[in-house]
Short mmCIF file of C-alpha atoms and ligand atoms in Angstrom, two decimals:
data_model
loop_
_atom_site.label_atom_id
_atom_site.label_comp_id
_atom_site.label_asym_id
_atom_site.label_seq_id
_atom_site.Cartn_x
_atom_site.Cartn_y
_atom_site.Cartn_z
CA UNK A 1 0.00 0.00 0.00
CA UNK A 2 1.22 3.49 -0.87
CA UNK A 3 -0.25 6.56 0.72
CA UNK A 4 0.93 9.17 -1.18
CA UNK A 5 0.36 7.47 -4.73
CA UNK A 6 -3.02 6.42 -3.98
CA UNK A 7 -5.46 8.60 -5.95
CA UNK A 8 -7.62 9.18 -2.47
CA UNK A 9 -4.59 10.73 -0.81
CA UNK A 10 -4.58 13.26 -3.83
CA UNK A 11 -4.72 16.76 -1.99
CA UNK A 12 -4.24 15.64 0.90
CA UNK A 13 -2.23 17.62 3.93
CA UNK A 14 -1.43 15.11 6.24
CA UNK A 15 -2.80 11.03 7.17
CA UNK A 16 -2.45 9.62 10.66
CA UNK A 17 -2.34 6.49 12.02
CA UNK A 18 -3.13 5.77 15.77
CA UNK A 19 -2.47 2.31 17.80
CA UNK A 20 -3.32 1.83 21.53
CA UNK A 21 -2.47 -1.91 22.59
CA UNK A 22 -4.14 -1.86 25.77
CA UNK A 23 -8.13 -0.70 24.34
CA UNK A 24 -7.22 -2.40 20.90
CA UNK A 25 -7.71 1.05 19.44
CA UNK A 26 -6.76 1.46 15.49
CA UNK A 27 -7.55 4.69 14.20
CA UNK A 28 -6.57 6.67 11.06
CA UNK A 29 -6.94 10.40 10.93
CA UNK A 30 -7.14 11.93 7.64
CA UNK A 31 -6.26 15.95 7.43
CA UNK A 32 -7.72 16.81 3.96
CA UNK A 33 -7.44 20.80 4.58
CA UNK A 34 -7.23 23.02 6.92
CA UNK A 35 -7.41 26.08 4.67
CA UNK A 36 -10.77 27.55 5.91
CA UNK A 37 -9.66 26.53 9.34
CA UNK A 38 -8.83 23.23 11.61
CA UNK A 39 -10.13 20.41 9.91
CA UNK A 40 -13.28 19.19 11.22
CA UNK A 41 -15.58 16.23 10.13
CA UNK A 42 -16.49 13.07 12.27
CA UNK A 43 -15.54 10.08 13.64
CA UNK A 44 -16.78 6.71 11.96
CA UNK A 45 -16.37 3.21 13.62
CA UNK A 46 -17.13 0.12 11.46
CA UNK A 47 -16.04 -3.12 10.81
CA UNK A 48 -14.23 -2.94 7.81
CA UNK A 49 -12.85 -5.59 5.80
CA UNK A 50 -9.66 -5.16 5.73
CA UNK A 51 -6.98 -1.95 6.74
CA UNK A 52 -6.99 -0.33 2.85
CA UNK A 53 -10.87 -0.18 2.81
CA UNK A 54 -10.82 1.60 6.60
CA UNK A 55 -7.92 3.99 4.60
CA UNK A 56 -9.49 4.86 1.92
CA UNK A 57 -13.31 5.33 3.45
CA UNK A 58 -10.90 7.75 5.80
CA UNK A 59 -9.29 9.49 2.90
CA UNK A 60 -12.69 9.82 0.74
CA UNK A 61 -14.59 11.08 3.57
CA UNK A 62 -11.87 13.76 4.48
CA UNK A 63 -11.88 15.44 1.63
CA UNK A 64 -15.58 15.21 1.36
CA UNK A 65 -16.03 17.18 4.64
CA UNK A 66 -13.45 19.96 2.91
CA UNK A 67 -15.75 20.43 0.13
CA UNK A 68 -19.16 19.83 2.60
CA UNK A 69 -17.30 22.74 5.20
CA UNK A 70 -16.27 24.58 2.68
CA UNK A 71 -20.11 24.83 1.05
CA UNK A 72 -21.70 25.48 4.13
CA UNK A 73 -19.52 28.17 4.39
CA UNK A 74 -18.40 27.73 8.09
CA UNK A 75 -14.51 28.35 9.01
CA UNK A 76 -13.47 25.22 9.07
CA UNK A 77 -11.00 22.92 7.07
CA UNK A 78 -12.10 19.28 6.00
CA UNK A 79 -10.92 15.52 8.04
CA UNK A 80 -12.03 12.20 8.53
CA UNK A 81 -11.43 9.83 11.40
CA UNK A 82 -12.00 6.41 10.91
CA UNK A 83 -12.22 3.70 13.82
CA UNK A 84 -11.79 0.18 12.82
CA UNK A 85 -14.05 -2.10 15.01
CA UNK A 86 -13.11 -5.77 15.94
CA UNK A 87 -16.24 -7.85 14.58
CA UNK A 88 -18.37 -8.96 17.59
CA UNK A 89 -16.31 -6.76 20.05
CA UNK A 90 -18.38 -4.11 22.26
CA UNK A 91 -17.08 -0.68 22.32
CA UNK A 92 -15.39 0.42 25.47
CA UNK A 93 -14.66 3.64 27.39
CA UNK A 94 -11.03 2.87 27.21
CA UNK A 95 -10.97 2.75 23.42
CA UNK A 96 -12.29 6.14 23.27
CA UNK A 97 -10.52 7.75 25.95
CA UNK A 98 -7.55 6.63 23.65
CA UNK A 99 -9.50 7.85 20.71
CA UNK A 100 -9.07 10.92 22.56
CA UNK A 101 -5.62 10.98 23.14
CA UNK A 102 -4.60 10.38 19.61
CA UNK A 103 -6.91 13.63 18.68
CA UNK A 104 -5.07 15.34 21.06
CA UNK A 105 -1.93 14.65 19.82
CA UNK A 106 -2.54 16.58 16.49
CA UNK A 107 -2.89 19.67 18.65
CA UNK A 108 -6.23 21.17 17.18
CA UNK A 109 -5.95 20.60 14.00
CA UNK A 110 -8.91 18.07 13.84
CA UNK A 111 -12.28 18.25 15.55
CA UNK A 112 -13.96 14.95 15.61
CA UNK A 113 -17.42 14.24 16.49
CA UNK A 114 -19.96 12.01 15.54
CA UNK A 115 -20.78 9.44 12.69
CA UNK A 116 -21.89 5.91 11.67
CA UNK A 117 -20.99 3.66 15.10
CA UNK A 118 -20.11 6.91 17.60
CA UNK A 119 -22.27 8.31 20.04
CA UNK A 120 -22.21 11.33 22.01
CA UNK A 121 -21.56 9.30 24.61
CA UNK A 122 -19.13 7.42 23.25
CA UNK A 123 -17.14 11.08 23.14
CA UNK A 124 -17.95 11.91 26.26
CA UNK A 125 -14.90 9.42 27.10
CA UNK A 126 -12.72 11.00 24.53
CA UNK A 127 -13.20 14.78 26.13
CA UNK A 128 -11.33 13.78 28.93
CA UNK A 129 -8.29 13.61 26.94
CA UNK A 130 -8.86 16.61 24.70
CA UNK A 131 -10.86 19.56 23.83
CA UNK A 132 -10.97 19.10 20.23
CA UNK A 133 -14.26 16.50 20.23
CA UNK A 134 -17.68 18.27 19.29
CA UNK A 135 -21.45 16.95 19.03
CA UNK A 136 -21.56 16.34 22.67
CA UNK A 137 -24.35 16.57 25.49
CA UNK A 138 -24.58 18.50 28.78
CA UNK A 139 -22.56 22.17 28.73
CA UNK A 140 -23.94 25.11 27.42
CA UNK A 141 -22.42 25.17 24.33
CA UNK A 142 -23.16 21.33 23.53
CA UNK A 143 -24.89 20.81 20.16
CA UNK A 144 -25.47 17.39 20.99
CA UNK A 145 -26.06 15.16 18.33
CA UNK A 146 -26.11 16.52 14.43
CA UNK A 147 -29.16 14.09 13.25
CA UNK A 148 -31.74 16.54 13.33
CA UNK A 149 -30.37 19.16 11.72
CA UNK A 150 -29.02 17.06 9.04
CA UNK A 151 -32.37 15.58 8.75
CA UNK A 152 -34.03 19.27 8.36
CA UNK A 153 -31.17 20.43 5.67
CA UNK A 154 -32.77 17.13 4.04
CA UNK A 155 -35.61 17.33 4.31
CA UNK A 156 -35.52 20.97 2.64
CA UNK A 157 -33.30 19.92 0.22
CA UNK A 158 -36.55 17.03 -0.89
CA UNK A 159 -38.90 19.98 -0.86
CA UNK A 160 -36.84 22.29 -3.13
CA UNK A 161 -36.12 19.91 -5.59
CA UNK A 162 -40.06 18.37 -5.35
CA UNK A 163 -40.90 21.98 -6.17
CA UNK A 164 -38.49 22.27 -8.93
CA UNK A 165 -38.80 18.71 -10.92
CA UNK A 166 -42.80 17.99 -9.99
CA UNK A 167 -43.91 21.95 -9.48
CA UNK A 168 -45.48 20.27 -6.20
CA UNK A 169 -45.49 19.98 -2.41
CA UNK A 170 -44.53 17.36 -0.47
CA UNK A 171 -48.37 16.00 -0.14
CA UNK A 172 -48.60 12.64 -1.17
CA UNK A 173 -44.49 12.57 -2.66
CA UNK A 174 -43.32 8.97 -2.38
CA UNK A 175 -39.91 9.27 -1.15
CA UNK A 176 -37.88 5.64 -0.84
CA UNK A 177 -35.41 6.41 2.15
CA UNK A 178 -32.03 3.70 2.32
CA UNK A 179 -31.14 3.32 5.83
CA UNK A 180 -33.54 3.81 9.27
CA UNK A 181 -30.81 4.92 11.18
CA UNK A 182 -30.32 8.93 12.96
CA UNK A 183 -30.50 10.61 9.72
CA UNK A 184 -33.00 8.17 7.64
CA UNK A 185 -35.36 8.21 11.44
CA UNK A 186 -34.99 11.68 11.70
CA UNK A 187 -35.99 12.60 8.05
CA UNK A 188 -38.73 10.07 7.86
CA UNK A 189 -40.63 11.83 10.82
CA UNK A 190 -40.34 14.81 9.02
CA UNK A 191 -41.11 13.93 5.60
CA UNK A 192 -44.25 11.95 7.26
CA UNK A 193 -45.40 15.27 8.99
CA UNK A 194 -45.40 16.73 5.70
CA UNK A 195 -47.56 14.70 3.72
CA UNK A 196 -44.94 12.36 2.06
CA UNK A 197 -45.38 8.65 1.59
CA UNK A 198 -42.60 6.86 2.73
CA UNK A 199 -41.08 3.61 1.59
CA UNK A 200 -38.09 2.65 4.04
CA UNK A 201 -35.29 -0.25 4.03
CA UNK A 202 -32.51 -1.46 6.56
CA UNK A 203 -30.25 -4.32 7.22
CA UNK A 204 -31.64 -4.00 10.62
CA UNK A 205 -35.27 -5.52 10.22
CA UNK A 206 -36.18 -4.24 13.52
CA UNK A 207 -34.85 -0.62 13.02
CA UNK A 208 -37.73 -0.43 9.85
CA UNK A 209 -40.48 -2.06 12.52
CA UNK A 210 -40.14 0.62 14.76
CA UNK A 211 -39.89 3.77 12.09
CA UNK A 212 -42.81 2.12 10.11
CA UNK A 213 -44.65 2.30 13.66
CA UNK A 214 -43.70 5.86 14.37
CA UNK A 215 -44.25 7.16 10.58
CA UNK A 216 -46.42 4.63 8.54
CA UNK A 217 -43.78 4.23 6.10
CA UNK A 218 -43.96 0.59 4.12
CA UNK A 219 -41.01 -1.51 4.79
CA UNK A 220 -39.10 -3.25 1.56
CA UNK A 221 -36.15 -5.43 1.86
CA UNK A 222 -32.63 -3.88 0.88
CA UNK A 223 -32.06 -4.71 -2.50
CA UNK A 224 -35.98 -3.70 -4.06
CA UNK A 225 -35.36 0.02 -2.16
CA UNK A 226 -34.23 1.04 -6.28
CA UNK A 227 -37.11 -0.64 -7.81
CA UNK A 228 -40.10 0.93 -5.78
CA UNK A 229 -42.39 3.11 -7.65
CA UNK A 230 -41.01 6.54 -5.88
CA UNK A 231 -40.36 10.22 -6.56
CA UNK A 232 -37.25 10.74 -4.93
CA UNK A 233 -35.11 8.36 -3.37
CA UNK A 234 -33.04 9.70 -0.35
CA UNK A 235 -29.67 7.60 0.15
CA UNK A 236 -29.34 7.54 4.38
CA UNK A 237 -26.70 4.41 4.83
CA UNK A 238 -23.59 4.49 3.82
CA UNK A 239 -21.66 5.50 0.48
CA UNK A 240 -20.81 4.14 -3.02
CA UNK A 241 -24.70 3.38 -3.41
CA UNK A 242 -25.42 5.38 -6.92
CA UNK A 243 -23.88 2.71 -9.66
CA UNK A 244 -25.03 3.33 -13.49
CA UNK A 245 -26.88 -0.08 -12.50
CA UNK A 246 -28.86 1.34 -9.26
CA UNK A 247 -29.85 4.45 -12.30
CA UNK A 248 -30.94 1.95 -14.59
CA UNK A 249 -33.84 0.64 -11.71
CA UNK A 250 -34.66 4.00 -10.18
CA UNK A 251 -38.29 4.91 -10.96
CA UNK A 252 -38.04 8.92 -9.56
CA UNK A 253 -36.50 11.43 -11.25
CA UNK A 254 -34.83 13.25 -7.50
CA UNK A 255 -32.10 11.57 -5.44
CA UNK A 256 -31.55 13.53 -2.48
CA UNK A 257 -30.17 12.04 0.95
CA UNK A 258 -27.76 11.85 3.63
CA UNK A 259 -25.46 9.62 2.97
CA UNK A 260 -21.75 10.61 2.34
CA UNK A 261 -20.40 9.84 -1.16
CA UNK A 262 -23.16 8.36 -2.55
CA UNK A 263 -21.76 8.27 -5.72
CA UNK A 264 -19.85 5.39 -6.68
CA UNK A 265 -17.75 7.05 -9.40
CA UNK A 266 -17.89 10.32 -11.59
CA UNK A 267 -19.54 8.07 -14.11
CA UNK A 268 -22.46 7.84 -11.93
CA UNK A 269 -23.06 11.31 -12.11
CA UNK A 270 -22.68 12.34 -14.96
CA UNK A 271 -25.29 9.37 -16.12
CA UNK A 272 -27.87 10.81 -13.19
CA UNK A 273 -27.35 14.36 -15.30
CA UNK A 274 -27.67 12.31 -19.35
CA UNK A 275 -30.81 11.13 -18.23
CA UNK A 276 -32.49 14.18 -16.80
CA UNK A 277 -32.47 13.52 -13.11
CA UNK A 278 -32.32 15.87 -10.42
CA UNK A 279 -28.99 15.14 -8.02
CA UNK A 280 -28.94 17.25 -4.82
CA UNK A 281 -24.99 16.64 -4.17
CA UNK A 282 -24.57 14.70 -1.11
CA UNK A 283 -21.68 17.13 0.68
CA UNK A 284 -24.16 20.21 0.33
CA UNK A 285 -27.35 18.67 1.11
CA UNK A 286 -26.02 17.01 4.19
CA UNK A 287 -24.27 19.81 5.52
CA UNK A 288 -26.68 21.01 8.50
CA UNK A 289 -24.98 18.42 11.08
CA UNK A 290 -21.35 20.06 10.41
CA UNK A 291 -22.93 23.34 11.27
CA UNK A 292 -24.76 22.19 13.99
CA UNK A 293 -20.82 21.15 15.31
CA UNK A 294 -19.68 24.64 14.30
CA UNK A 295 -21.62 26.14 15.95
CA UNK A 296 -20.72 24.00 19.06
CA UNK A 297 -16.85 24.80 18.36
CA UNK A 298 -17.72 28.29 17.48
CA UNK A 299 -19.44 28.25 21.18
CA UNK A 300 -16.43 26.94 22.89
CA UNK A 301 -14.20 28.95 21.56
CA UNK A 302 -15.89 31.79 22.21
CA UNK A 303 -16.94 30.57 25.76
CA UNK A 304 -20.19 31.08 24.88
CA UNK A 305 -23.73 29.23 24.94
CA UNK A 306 -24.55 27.47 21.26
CA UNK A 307 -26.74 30.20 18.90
CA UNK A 308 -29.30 28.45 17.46
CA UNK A 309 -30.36 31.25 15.18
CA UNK A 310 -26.79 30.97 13.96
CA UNK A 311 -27.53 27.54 12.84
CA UNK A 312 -30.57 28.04 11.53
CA UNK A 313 -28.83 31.12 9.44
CA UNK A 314 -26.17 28.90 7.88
CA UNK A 315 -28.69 26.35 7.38
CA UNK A 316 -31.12 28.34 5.42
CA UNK A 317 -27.90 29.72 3.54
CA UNK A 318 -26.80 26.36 2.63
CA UNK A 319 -30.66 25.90 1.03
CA UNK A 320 -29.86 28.86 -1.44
CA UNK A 321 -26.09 27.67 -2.49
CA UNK A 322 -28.08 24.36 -2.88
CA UNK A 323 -30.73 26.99 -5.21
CA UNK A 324 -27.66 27.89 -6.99
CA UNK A 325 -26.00 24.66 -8.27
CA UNK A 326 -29.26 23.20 -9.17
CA UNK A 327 -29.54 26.38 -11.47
CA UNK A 328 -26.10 26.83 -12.44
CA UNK A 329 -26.56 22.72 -13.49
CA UNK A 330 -29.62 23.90 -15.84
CA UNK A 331 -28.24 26.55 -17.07
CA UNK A 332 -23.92 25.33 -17.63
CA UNK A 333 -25.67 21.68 -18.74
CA UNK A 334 -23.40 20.20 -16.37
CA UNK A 335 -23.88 17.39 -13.53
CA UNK A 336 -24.90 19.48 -9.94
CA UNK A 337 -22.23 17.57 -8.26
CA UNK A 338 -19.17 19.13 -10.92
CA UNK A 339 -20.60 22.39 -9.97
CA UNK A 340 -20.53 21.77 -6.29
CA UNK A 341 -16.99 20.56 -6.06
CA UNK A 342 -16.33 23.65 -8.34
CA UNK A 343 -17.91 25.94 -5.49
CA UNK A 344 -15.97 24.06 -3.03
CA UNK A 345 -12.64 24.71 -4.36
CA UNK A 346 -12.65 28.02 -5.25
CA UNK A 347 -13.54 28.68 -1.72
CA UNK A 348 -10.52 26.43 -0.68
CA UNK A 349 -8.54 27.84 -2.91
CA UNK A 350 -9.19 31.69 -1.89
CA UNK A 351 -8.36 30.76 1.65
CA UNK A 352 -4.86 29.25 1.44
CA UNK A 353 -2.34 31.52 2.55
CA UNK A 354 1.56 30.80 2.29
CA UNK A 355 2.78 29.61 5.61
CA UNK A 356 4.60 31.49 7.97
CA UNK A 357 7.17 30.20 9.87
CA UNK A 358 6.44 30.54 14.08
CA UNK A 359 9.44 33.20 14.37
CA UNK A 360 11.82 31.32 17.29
P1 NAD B 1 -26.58 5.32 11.39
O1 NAD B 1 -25.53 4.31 11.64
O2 NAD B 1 -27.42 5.80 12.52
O3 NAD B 1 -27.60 4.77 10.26
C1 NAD B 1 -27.18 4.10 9.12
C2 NAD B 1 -28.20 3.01 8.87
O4 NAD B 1 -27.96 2.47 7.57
C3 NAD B 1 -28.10 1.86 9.89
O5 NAD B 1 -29.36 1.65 10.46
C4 NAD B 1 -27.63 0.67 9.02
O6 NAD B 1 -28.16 -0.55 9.48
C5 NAD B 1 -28.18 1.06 7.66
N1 NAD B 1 -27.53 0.40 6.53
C6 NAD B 1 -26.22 0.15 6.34
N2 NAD B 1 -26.04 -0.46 5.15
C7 NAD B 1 -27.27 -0.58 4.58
C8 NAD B 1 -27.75 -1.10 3.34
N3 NAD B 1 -26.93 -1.65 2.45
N4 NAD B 1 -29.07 -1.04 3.09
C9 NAD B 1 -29.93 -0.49 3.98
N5 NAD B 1 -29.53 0.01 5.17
C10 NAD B 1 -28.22 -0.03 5.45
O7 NAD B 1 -25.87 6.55 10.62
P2 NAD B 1 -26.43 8.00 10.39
O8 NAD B 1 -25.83 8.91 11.38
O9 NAD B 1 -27.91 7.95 10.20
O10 NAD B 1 -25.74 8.36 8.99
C11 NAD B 1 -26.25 7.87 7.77
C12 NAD B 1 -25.44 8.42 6.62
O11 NAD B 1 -25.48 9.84 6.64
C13 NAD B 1 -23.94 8.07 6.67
O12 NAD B 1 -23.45 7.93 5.35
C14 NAD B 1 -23.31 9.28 7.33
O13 NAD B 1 -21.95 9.41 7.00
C15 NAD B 1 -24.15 10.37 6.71
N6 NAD B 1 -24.20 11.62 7.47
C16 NAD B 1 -24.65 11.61 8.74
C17 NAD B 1 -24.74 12.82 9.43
C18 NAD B 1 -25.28 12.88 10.82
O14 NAD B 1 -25.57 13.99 11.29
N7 NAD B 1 -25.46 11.77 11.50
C19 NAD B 1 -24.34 14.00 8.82
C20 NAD B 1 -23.91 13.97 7.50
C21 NAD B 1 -23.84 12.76 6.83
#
């Protein structure tokens, strides 16, 4: 395996790896930029099959939550950490207390917080060893955990592009949601208080029973999720889902979700765009549970309380940049998710500065 040659290293600043003996802890931490400010983006723990898959996820996702920051137009760079879990093995307070240690030991220039397999509580362990964990629970500045407000940038995200591609509310809009987890529960309420029909899927058979009970949604089984006679269908699990092949069965003409990298190449996308589908790019469309954390580290810094009209300011912000690519994607005849990286990096790109040495 070569870091630096591999093609999801490309731009990056720095890759860590992290190795505790005594809570089994293996980590990577992946520094895509810190440009805009100290990288930022959270922490996912999964069972991966072997140490290049946990790499790359950590890579991809890194520079992801660069572009996704950088979008949502909060001062903060874009990383990735990436926790790889030992099948069948329950997670401990002593893995993340050394979780925390190894965050600490890049000196602030990643915040982690939460993703797929971390809690807030599971944090809660890690802030005893550093300051530089976010999306926790029980100070004044705690923005607990980013679900919601990922779920409500979503769920506006649906709306705008319902209105756009079927000149309609969100009354009676079938929307086919991958995933029953925090973002896919979360977003299924929602849509379900605003009319939608809902078709839901998950590995976990019982995580569909209860969000069918809670939001009438009909259940499928994993696999017919693309062939279900929807409007939109709204990626929540995890990446790599939109193949040409997963195109070729999708009924809707919207595909607007949580999930990060959802496409499983460029080719993907730029097939969505040849066949006259609507793609709300993941990084921008997602973006309201990074805020949600900004706003947390904004707090702390600031030793302040968390602003919720500061979130809800970025948020609605992020709904007109997401205005923007759609139209810039109608108008430049060019795949929304070109035109979002686009947007990304010329905001990168204006904030680099040459370095300056510390002067002792
Ligand atoms: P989660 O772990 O709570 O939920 C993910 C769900 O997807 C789980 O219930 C899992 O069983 C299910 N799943 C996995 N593979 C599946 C498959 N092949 N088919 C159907 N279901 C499958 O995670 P989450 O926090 O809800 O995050 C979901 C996605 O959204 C992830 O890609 C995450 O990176 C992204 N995301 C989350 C947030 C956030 O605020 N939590 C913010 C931005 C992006």
């Amino acid at each position: 395996m070569s870091v630096f040659e591999s093609l999801a290293f490309a731009g990056h600043e720095a890759f860590h790896a992290f190795h505790d003996a005594e809570s089994g802890l293996k980590c990577f931490i992946a520094v895509h930029s810190t440009a805009r400010g100290p990288a930022a983006g959270g922490c996912r723990m999964w069972v991966y099959e072997n140490e290049q898959a946990a790499i790359d996820d950590a890579l991809r996702l890194s520079r992801a939550m660069s572009f996704k920051n950088a979008v949502a137009d909060i001062d903060l760079g874009g990383g990735k950490s990436v926790i790889m879990a030992e099948p069948g093995a329950p997670k401990s307070p002593a893995l993340f207390e050394a979780f925390g240690r190894a965050v600490e030991a890049l000196g602030g220039r990643y915040w982690a917080a939460e993703d797929v397999g971390v809690s807030p509580s599971d944090l809660a362990h890690s802030r005893r060893w550093t300051r530089y964990v976010a999306g926790l629970e029980g100070h004044p500045a705690a923005s607990g955990d980013p679900s919601p407000v990922t779920a409500e940038g979503i769920r506006r995200g649906i709306a705008l592009c319902v209105r756009r591609v079927l000149c309609s509310d969100m009354q009676g809009v079938t929307v086919a949601i991958q995933g029953a987890g925090h973002v896919g529960g979360y977003l299924a309420a929602k849509l379900a208080s605003d009319g939608a029909r809902l078709v839901i899927t998950d590995i976990n058979r019982q995580a569909t029973v209860d969000l069918a009970a809670r939001t009438g949604a009909r259940i499928v089984a994993p696999d017919e999720i693309f062939d279900v006679d929807a409007d939109v269908f709204a990626p929540c699990a995890l990446g790599g889902v939109i193949t040409v092949d997963v195109l070729d069965r999708l009924k809707g003409r919207i595909i607007a979700g949580g999930a990060n990298n959802q496409l499983a190449d460029d080719a993907a996308g730029r097939a969505m765009f040849d066949r006259g589908m609507t793609y709300a790019p993941d990084f921008v469309i997602n973006g309201g549970g990074i805020i949600n954390v900004a706003a947390e580290i904004r707090a702390l810094e600031r030793a302040e309380a968390l602003d919720p009209a500061w979130v809800e300011m970025k948020v609605s912000r992020l709904m007109q940049t997401l205005e923007e690519i759609l139209d810039r994607s109608v108008a430049e005849r060019r795949p929304t998710h070109e035109i979002a990286i686009e947007v990304a990096k010329t905001r990168i790109g204006a904030a680099k500065k040459p370095p300056v040495p510390p002067g002792f």
